[in-house]
Short mmCIF file of N, CA and C in Angstrom, two decimals:
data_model
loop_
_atom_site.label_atom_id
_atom_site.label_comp_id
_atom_site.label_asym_id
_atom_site.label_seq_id
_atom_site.Cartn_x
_atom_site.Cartn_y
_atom_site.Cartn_z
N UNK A 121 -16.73 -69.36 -5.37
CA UNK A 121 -15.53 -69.29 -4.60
C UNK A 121 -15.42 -67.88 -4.03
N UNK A 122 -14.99 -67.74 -2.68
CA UNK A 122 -15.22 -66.70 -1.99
C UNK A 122 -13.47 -65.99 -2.21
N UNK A 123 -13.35 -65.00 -2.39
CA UNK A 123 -11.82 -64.55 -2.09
C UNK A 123 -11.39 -64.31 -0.60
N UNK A 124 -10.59 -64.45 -0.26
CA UNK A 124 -9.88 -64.50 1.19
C UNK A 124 -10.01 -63.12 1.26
N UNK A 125 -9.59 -62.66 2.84
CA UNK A 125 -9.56 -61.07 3.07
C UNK A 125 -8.24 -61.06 3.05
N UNK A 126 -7.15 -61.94 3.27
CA UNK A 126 -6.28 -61.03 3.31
C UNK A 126 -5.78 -60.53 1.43
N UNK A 127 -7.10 -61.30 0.38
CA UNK A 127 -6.09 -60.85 -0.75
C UNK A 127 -7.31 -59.78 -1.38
N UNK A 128 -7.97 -59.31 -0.69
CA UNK A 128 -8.48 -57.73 -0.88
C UNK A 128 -8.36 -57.09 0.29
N UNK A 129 -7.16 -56.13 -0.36
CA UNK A 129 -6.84 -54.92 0.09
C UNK A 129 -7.01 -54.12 -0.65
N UNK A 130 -7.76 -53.13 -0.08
CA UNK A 130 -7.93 -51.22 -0.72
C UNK A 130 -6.80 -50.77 -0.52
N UNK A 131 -5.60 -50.12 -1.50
CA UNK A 131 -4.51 -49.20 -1.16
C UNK A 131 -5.61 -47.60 -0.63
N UNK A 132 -4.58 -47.57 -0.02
CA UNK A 132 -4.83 -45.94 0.39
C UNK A 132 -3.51 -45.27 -0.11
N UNK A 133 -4.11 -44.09 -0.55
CA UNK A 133 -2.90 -43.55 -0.49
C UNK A 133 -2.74 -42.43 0.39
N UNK A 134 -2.21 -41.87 0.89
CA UNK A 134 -1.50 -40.64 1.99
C UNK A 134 -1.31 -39.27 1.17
N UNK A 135 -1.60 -38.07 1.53
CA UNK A 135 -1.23 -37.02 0.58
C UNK A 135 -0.02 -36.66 0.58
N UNK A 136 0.73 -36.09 -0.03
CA UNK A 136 1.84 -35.92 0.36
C UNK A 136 1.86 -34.69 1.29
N UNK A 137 3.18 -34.47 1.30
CA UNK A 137 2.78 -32.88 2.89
C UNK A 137 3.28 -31.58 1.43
N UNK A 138 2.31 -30.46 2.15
CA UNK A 138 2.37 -29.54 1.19
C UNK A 138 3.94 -28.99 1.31
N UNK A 139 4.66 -28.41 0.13
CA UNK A 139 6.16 -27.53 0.13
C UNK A 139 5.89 -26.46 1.35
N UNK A 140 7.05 -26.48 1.90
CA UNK A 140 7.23 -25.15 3.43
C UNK A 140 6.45 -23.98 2.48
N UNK A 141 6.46 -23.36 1.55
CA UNK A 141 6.48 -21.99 1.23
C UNK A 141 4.84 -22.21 0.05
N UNK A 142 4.09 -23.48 0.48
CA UNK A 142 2.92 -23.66 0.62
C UNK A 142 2.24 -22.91 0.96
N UNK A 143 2.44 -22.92 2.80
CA UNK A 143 1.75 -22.49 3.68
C UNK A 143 1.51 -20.70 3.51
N UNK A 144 0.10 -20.44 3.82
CA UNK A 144 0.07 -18.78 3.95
C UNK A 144 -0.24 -18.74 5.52
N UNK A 145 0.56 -17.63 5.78
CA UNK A 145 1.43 -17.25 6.81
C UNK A 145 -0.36 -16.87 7.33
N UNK A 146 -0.24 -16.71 9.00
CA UNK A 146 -1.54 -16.50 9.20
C UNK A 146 -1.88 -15.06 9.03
N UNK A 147 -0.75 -14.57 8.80
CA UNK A 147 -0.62 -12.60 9.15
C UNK A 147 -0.65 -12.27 7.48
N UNK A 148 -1.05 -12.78 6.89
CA UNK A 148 -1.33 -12.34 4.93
C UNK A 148 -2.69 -12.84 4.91
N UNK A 149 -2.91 -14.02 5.85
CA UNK A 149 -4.54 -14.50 5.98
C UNK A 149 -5.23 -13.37 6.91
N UNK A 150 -4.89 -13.19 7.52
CA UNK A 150 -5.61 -11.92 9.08
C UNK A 150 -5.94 -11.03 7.82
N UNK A 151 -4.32 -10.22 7.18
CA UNK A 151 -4.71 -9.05 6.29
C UNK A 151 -5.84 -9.49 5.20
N UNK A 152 -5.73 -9.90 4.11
CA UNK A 152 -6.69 -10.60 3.37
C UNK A 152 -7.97 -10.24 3.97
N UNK A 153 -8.47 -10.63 5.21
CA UNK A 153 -9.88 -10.97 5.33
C UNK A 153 -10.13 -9.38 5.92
N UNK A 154 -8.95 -8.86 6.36
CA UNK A 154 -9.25 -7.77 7.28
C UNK A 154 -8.96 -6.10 6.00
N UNK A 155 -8.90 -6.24 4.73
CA UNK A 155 -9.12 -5.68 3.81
C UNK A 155 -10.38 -5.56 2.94
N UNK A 156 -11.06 -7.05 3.47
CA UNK A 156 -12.09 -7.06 2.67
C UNK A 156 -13.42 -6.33 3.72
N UNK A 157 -12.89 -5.26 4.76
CA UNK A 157 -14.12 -4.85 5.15
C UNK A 157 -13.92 -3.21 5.19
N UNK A 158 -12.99 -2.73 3.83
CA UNK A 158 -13.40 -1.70 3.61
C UNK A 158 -14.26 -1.12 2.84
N UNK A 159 -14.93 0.30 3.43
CA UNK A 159 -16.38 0.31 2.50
C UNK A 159 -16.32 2.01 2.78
N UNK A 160 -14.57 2.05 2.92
CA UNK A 160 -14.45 3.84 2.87
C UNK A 160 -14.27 4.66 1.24
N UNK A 161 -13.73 5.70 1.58
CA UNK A 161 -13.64 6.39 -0.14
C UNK A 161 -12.07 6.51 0.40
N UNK A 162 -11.67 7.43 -1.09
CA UNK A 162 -10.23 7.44 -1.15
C UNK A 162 -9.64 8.34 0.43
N UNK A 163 -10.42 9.22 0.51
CA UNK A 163 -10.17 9.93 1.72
C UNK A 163 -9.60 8.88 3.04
N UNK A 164 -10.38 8.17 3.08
CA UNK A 164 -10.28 7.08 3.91
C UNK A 164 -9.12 6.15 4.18
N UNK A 165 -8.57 5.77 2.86
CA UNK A 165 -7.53 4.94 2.52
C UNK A 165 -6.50 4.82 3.21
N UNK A 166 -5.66 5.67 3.34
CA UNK A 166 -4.45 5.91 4.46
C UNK A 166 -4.85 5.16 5.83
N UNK A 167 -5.78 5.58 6.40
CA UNK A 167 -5.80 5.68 7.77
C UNK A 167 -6.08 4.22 8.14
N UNK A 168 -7.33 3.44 7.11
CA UNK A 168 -7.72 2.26 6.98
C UNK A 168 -6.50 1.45 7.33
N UNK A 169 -5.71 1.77 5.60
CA UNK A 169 -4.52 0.84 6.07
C UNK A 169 -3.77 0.54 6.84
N UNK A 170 -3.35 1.64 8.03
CA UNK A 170 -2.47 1.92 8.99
C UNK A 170 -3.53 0.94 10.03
N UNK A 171 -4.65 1.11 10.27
CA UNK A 171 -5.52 0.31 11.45
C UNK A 171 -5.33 -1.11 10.60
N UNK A 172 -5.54 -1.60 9.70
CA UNK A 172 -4.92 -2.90 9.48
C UNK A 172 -3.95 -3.18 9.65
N UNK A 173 -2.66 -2.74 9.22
CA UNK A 173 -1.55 -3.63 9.30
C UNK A 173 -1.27 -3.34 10.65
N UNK A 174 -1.23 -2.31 11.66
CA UNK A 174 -1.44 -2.76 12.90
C UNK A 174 -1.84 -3.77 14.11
N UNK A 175 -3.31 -3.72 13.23
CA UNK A 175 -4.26 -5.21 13.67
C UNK A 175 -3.33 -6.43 13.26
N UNK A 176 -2.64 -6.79 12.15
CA UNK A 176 -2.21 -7.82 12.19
C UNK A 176 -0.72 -7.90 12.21
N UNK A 177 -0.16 -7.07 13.10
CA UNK A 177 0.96 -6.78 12.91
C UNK A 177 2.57 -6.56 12.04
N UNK A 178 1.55 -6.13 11.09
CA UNK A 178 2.45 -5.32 10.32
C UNK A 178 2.81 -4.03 10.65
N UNK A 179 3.87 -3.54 9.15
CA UNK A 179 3.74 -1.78 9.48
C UNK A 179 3.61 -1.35 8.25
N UNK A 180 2.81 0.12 8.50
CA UNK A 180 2.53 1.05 7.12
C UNK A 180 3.89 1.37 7.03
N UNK A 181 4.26 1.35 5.52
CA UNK A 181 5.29 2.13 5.29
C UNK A 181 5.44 3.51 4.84
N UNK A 182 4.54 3.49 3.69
CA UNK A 182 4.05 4.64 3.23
C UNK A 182 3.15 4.90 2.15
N UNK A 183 2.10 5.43 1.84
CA UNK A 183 1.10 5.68 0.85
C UNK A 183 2.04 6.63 -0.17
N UNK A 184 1.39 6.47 -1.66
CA UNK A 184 1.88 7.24 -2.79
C UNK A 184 0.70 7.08 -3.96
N UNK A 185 0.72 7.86 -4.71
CA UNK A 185 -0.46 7.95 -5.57
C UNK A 185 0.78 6.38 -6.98
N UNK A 186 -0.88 6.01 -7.83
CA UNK A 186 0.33 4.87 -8.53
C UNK A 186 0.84 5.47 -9.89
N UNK A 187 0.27 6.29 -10.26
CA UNK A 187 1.27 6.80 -11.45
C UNK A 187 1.58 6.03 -12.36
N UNK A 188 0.58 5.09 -12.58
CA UNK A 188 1.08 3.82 -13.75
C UNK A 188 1.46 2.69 -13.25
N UNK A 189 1.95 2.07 -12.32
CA UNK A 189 3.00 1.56 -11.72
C UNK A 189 2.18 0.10 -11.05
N UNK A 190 0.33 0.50 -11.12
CA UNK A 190 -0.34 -0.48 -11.31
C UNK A 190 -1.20 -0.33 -12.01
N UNK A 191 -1.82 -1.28 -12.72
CA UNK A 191 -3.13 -1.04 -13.26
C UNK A 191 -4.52 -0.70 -12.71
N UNK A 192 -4.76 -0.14 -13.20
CA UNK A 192 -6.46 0.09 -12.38
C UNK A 192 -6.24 0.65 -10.86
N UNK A 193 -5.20 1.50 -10.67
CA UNK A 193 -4.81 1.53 -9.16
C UNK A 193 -5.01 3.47 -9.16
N UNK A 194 -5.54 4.02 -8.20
CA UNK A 194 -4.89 4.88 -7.99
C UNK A 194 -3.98 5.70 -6.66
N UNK A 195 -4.02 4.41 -5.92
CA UNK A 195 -3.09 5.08 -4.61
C UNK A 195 -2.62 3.77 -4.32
N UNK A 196 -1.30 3.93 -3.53
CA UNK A 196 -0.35 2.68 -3.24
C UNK A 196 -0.02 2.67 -2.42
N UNK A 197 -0.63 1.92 -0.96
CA UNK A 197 -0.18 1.66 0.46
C UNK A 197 1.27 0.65 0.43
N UNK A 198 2.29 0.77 0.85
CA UNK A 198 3.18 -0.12 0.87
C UNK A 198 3.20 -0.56 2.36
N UNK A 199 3.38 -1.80 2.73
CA UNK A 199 3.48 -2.56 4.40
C UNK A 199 4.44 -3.63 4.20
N UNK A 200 4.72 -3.29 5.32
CA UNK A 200 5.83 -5.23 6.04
C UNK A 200 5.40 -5.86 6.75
N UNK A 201 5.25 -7.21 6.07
CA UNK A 201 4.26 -8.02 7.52
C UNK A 201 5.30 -8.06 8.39
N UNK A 202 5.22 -9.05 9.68
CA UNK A 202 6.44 -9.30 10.08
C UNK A 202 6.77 -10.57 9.68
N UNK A 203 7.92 -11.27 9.43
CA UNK A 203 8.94 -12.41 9.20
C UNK A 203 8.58 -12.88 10.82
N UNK A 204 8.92 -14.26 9.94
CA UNK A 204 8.84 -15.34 10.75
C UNK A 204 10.04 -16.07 11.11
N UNK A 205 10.92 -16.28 12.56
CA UNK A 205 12.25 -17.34 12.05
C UNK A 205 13.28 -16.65 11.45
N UNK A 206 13.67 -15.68 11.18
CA UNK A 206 14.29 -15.44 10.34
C UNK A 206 14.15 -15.37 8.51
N UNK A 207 12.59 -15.49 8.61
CA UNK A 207 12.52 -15.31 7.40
C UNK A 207 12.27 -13.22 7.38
N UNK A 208 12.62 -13.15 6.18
CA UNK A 208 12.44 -11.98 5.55
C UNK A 208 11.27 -11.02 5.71
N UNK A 209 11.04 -9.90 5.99
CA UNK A 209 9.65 -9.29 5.86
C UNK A 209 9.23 -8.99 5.07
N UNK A 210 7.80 -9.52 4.06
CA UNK A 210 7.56 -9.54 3.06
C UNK A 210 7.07 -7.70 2.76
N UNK A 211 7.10 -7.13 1.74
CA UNK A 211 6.72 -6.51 1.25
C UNK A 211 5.70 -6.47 0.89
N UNK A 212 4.80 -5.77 0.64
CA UNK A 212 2.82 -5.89 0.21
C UNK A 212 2.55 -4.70 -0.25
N UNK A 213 1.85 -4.41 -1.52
CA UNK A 213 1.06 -3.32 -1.58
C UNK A 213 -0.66 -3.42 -1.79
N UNK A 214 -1.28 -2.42 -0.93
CA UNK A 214 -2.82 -2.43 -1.35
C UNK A 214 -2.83 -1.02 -2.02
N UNK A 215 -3.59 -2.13 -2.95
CA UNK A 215 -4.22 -0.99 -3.86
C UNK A 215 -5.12 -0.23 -3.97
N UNK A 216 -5.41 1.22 -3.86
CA UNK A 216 -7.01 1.75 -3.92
C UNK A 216 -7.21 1.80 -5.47
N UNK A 217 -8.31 0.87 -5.90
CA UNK A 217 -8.41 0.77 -6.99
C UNK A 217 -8.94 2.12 -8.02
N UNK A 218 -8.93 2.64 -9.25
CA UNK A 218 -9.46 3.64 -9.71
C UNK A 218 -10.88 4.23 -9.38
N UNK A 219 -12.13 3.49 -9.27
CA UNK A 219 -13.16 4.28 -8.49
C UNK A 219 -13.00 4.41 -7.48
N UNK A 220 -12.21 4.51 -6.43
CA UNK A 220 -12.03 4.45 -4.96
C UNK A 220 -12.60 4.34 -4.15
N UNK A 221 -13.33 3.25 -4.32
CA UNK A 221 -13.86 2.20 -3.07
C UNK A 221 -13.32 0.57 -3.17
N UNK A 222 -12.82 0.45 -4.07
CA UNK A 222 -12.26 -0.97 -3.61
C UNK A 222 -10.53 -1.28 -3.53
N UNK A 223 -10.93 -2.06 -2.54
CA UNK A 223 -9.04 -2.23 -2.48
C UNK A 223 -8.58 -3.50 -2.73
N UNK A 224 -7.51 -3.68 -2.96
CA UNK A 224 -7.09 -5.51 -3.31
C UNK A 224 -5.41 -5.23 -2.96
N UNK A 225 -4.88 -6.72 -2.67
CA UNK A 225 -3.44 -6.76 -2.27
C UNK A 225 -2.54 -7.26 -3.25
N UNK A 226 -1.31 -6.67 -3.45
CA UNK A 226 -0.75 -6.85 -4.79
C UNK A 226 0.69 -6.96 -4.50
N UNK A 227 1.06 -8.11 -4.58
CA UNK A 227 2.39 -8.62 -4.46
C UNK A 227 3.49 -8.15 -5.30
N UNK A 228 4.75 -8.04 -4.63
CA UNK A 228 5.77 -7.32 -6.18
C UNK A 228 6.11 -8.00 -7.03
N UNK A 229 5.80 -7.11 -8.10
CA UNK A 229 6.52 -8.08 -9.63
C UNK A 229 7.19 -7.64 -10.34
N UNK A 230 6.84 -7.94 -11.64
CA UNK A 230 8.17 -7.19 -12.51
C UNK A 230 7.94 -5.43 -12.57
N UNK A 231 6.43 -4.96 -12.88
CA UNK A 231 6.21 -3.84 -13.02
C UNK A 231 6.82 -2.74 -11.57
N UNK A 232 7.06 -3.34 -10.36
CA UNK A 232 7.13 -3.11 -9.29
C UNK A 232 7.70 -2.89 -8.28
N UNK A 233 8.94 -3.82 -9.43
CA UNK A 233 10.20 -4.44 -8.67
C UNK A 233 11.22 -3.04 -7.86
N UNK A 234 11.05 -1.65 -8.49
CA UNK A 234 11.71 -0.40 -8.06
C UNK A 234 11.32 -0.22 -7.03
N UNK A 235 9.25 -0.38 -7.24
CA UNK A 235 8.98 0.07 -5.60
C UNK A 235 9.45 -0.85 -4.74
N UNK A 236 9.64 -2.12 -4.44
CA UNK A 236 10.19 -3.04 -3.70
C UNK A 236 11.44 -2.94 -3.01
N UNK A 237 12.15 -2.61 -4.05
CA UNK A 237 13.19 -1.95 -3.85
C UNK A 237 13.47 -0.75 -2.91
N UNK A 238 12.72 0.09 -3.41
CA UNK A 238 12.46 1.57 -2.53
C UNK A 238 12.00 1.47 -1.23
N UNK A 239 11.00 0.35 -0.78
CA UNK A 239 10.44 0.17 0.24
C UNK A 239 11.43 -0.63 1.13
N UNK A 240 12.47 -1.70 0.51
CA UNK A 240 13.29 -2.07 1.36
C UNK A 240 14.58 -1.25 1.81
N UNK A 241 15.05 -0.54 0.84
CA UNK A 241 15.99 0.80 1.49
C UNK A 241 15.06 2.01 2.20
N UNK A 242 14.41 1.91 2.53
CA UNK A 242 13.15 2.67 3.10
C UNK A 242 13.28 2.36 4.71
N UNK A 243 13.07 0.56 4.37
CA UNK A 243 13.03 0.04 5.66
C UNK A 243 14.45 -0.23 6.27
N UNK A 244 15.42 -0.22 5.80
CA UNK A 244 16.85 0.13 6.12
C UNK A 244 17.16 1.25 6.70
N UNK A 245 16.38 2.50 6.38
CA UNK A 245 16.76 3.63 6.74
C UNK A 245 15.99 3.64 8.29
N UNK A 246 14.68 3.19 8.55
CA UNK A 246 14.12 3.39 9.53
C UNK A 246 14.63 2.27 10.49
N UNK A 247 15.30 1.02 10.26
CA UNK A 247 15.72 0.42 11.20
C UNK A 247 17.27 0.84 11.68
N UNK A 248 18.09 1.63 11.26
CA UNK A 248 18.98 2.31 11.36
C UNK A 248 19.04 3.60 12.67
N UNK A 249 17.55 4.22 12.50
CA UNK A 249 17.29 5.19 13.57
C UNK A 249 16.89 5.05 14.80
#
């Protein structure tokens, strides 16, 4: 006995759609890829960063040595991407890691939360002028 087609059916299922705050913004993707082609020393660091977040339109805010404040870090670029819509401008720090040639991007957290802080009354003060 043959089964009919209409009583095999394959379900499919559909993915669901990813949460809004899913998505990475294309300007944290630009930075990301556009960090991974430094191959300067610490000397270097500053200037690097400023030609990136430019390139993807951000802004340097300001470099500071980390003083603890990350691990394995010893200098701390702070940037604002730009907001999207009315969303918020995120905050970012790259890190020059302790041998100073590698860098990585480091989101604020608890250890951090002052500089975050500092960088957004920072950026209050300069949108004020």
């Amino acid at each position: 006995m043959v089964a009919s087609q209409a009583a095999v059916a394959t379900a499919t299922h559909a993915a669901p759609p990813p949460p809004a705050d899913a998505r990475i913004p294309m300007a944290l993707l630009e930075l990301e890829l556009s960090l991974d082609g430094f191959s300067g020393s610490k000397d270097d660091f500053t200037a690097f960063i400023r030609t990136v977040a430019d390139n993807v339109g951000g802004e340097f805010l300001f470099a500071l040595p980390a003083s603890g404040l990350v691990d394995d870090c010893l200098s701390i670029a702070v940037l604002r991407l730009g907001g999207t819509e009315g969303d918020a401008s995120p905050i970012l720090f790259v890190c020059l890691e302790e041998e100073g040639s590698t860098i990585r991007l480091e989101h604020p957290g608890e250890n951090t939360q002052d500089l975050k802080s500092f960088a957004e009354s920072f950026v209050g003060v300069l949108e004020r002028m």
